[in-house]
CSV table of C-alpha atoms in Angstrom, one decimal:
chain,number,residue,atom,x,y,z
A,1,UNK,CA,67.5,-7.8,12.9
A,2,UNK,CA,66.0,-9.3,9.8
A,3,UNK,CA,62.7,-8.4,8.3
A,4,UNK,CA,59.9,-10.6,9.5
A,5,UNK,CA,58.9,-11.5,5.9
A,6,UNK,CA,62.4,-13.0,5.3
A,7,UNK,CA,62.5,-15.1,8.5
A,8,UNK,CA,61.6,-18.9,7.9
A,9,UNK,CA,58.0,-19.5,8.8
A,10,UNK,CA,57.1,-22.0,11.5
A,11,UNK,CA,53.7,-23.5,10.3
A,12,UNK,CA,51.4,-24.2,13.0
A,13,UNK,CA,48.1,-23.5,11.0
A,14,UNK,CA,47.3,-23.9,7.3
A,15,UNK,CA,47.8,-20.2,6.6
A,16,UNK,CA,50.6,-19.1,8.6
A,17,UNK,CA,52.9,-18.8,5.6
A,18,UNK,CA,50.7,-15.9,4.1
A,19,UNK,CA,49.2,-14.5,7.2
A,20,UNK,CA,51.5,-11.4,7.3
A,21,UNK,CA,52.0,-10.8,3.6
A,22,UNK,CA,51.0,-7.1,2.6
A,23,UNK,CA,47.5,-7.0,0.7
A,24,UNK,CA,48.1,-7.0,-2.9
A,25,UNK,CA,46.7,-3.6,-4.6
A,26,UNK,CA,46.4,-3.6,-8.4
A,27,UNK,CA,48.2,-0.8,-10.0
A,28,UNK,CA,45.8,-0.8,-13.0
A,29,UNK,CA,42.5,-0.4,-11.0
A,30,UNK,CA,41.7,2.7,-9.2
A,31,UNK,CA,40.9,2.1,-5.7
A,32,UNK,CA,37.0,2.1,-4.9
A,33,UNK,CA,35.3,4.7,-3.1
A,34,UNK,CA,34.1,4.0,0.5
A,35,UNK,CA,30.4,3.9,-0.6
A,36,UNK,CA,31.3,1.6,-3.4
A,37,UNK,CA,33.2,-0.9,-1.0
A,38,UNK,CA,30.3,-0.6,1.4
A,39,UNK,CA,27.8,-1.4,-1.5
A,40,UNK,CA,29.2,-4.8,-1.8
A,41,UNK,CA,27.6,-5.6,1.7
A,42,UNK,CA,24.4,-4.4,1.1
A,43,UNK,CA,21.6,-6.6,2.4
A,44,UNK,CA,20.1,-8.9,-0.5
A,45,UNK,CA,16.7,-9.8,-0.7
A,46,UNK,CA,16.7,-13.4,-2.0
A,47,UNK,CA,12.9,-13.7,-2.1
A,48,UNK,CA,12.1,-10.3,-3.9
A,49,UNK,CA,8.6,-9.7,-3.5
A,50,UNK,CA,8.1,-12.1,-0.8
A,51,UNK,CA,7.1,-9.2,1.9
A,52,UNK,CA,4.4,-7.7,-0.3
A,53,UNK,CA,3.1,-11.4,-0.9
A,54,UNK,CA,2.7,-11.8,2.9
A,55,UNK,CA,1.2,-8.3,3.3
A,56,UNK,CA,-1.4,-9.1,0.6
A,57,UNK,CA,-2.4,-12.4,2.0
A,58,UNK,CA,-3.0,-11.0,5.4
A,59,UNK,CA,-4.8,-7.9,4.3
A,60,UNK,CA,-8.4,-8.2,5.4
A,61,UNK,CA,-11.5,-7.7,2.9
A,62,UNK,CA,-15.0,-7.7,3.8
A,63,UNK,CA,-17.8,-9.4,1.5
A,64,UNK,CA,-20.2,-7.1,-0.5
A,65,UNK,CA,-23.0,-6.0,1.9
A,66,UNK,CA,-26.4,-7.9,0.9
A,67,UNK,CA,-28.9,-5.3,2.3
A,68,UNK,CA,-32.4,-6.5,3.4
A,69,UNK,CA,-35.5,-5.1,1.8
A,70,UNK,CA,-36.1,-2.6,4.4
A,71,UNK,CA,-32.7,-1.2,4.2
A,72,UNK,CA,-33.1,-0.8,0.3
A,73,UNK,CA,-36.6,1.0,0.8
A,74,UNK,CA,-35.0,3.5,3.2
A,75,UNK,CA,-31.9,4.0,0.8
A,76,UNK,CA,-34.5,4.7,-2.0
A,77,UNK,CA,-36.2,7.1,0.3
A,78,UNK,CA,-33.3,9.0,1.1
A,79,UNK,CA,-32.0,8.9,-2.5
A,80,UNK,CA,-35.6,10.5,-3.6
A,81,UNK,CA,-35.0,13.1,-0.7
A,82,UNK,CA,-31.9,13.9,-2.4
A,83,UNK,CA,-33.5,14.1,-5.8
A,84,UNK,CA,-35.6,16.8,-4.7
A,85,UNK,CA,-32.9,18.7,-3.2
A,86,UNK,CA,-30.4,18.9,-6.1
A,87,UNK,CA,-30.7,22.3,-7.1
A,88,UNK,CA,-29.6,23.2,-3.6
A,89,UNK,CA,-26.4,20.9,-4.2
A,90,UNK,CA,-26.6,19.4,-0.7
A,91,UNK,CA,-23.8,18.3,1.5
A,92,UNK,CA,-24.2,14.4,2.2
A,93,UNK,CA,-22.3,11.6,3.9
A,94,UNK,CA,-22.3,8.6,1.7
A,95,UNK,CA,-20.9,5.2,2.7
A,96,UNK,CA,-20.3,2.8,0.0
A,97,UNK,CA,-18.7,-0.4,-1.0
A,98,UNK,CA,-15.3,-0.6,-2.8
A,99,UNK,CA,-14.4,-3.8,-4.5
A,100,UNK,CA,-10.8,-4.9,-4.1
A,101,UNK,CA,-8.7,-5.1,-7.2
A,102,UNK,CA,-6.8,-8.3,-6.1
A,103,UNK,CA,-8.9,-10.4,-3.9
A,104,UNK,CA,-12.5,-11.2,-3.2
A,105,UNK,CA,-14.2,-8.7,-1.2
A,106,UNK,CA,-13.6,-5.1,-0.6
A,107,UNK,CA,-14.0,-2.3,2.0
A,108,UNK,CA,-16.6,0.3,2.9
A,109,UNK,CA,-15.6,3.8,2.2
A,110,UNK,CA,-17.2,7.0,3.8
A,111,UNK,CA,-17.2,10.4,2.1
A,112,UNK,CA,-18.6,13.8,2.7
A,113,UNK,CA,-19.2,15.8,-0.2
A,114,UNK,CA,-21.3,18.3,-2.1
A,115,UNK,CA,-23.7,16.5,-4.7
A,116,UNK,CA,-23.2,18.0,-8.1
A,117,UNK,CA,-25.9,15.5,-9.8
A,118,UNK,CA,-27.3,12.3,-10.1
A,119,UNK,CA,-26.3,10.5,-13.3
A,120,UNK,CA,-29.2,8.1,-14.0
A,121,UNK,CA,-27.9,6.6,-17.3
A,122,UNK,CA,-24.7,5.5,-15.8
A,123,UNK,CA,-26.1,4.9,-12.1
A,124,UNK,CA,-23.6,7.2,-10.4
A,125,UNK,CA,-23.5,10.1,-8.0
A,126,UNK,CA,-21.5,12.6,-8.8
A,127,UNK,CA,-19.8,15.1,-6.1
A,128,UNK,CA,-18.4,18.4,-6.7
A,129,UNK,CA,-15.0,17.3,-6.1
A,130,UNK,CA,-15.0,14.7,-9.2
A,131,UNK,CA,-15.7,11.8,-7.0
A,132,UNK,CA,-18.0,9.3,-8.8
A,133,UNK,CA,-19.9,6.6,-6.6
A,134,UNK,CA,-21.9,3.9,-8.1
A,135,UNK,CA,-25.7,3.8,-7.0
A,136,UNK,CA,-25.5,0.1,-6.6
A,137,UNK,CA,-22.5,0.3,-4.4
A,138,UNK,CA,-24.1,2.9,-1.7
A,139,UNK,CA,-24.9,1.4,1.6
A,140,UNK,CA,-25.7,4.5,3.5
A,141,UNK,CA,-26.8,8.1,2.8
A,142,UNK,CA,-26.8,10.8,5.3
A,143,UNK,CA,-28.7,13.9,4.6
A,144,UNK,CA,-28.4,17.1,7.0
A,145,UNK,CA,-32.0,16.5,8.1
A,146,UNK,CA,-32.3,12.5,8.3
A,147,UNK,CA,-30.6,10.0,10.7
A,148,UNK,CA,-28.1,7.6,9.5
A,149,UNK,CA,-29.2,4.0,8.8
A,150,UNK,CA,-26.3,1.4,8.0
A,151,UNK,CA,-26.5,-2.4,7.9
């Protein structure tokens, strides 16, 4: 019986004449590792950064709170009470507005910490852990012996 490659081919499709030839392997190139071959078929991100842009557009922010006069007076009263107790290094709960770095608005953050000092020159509340909170961004102060007021 003759080898199949030496038989005359009967063309029934466009590629029947080369369908059963052995795969050519170049002698001058080493074979690729399985990992390198698989890397050829790795997913391709045609729109680099598109997912991040969609996430950023969908991310919610809130406008900066605009407290009324009574809330501002209550915050001033609590800040004065905090000043009188600074030598005790009281633990407080502070809620403050953090502006968003990429879009309009921001978010409210709440932190519980021990007050180290009030920096009136720079308008900051300094906590023992190094957190610095701008006084103008504070929306609520809770001292151990007071009730919390939010707006």
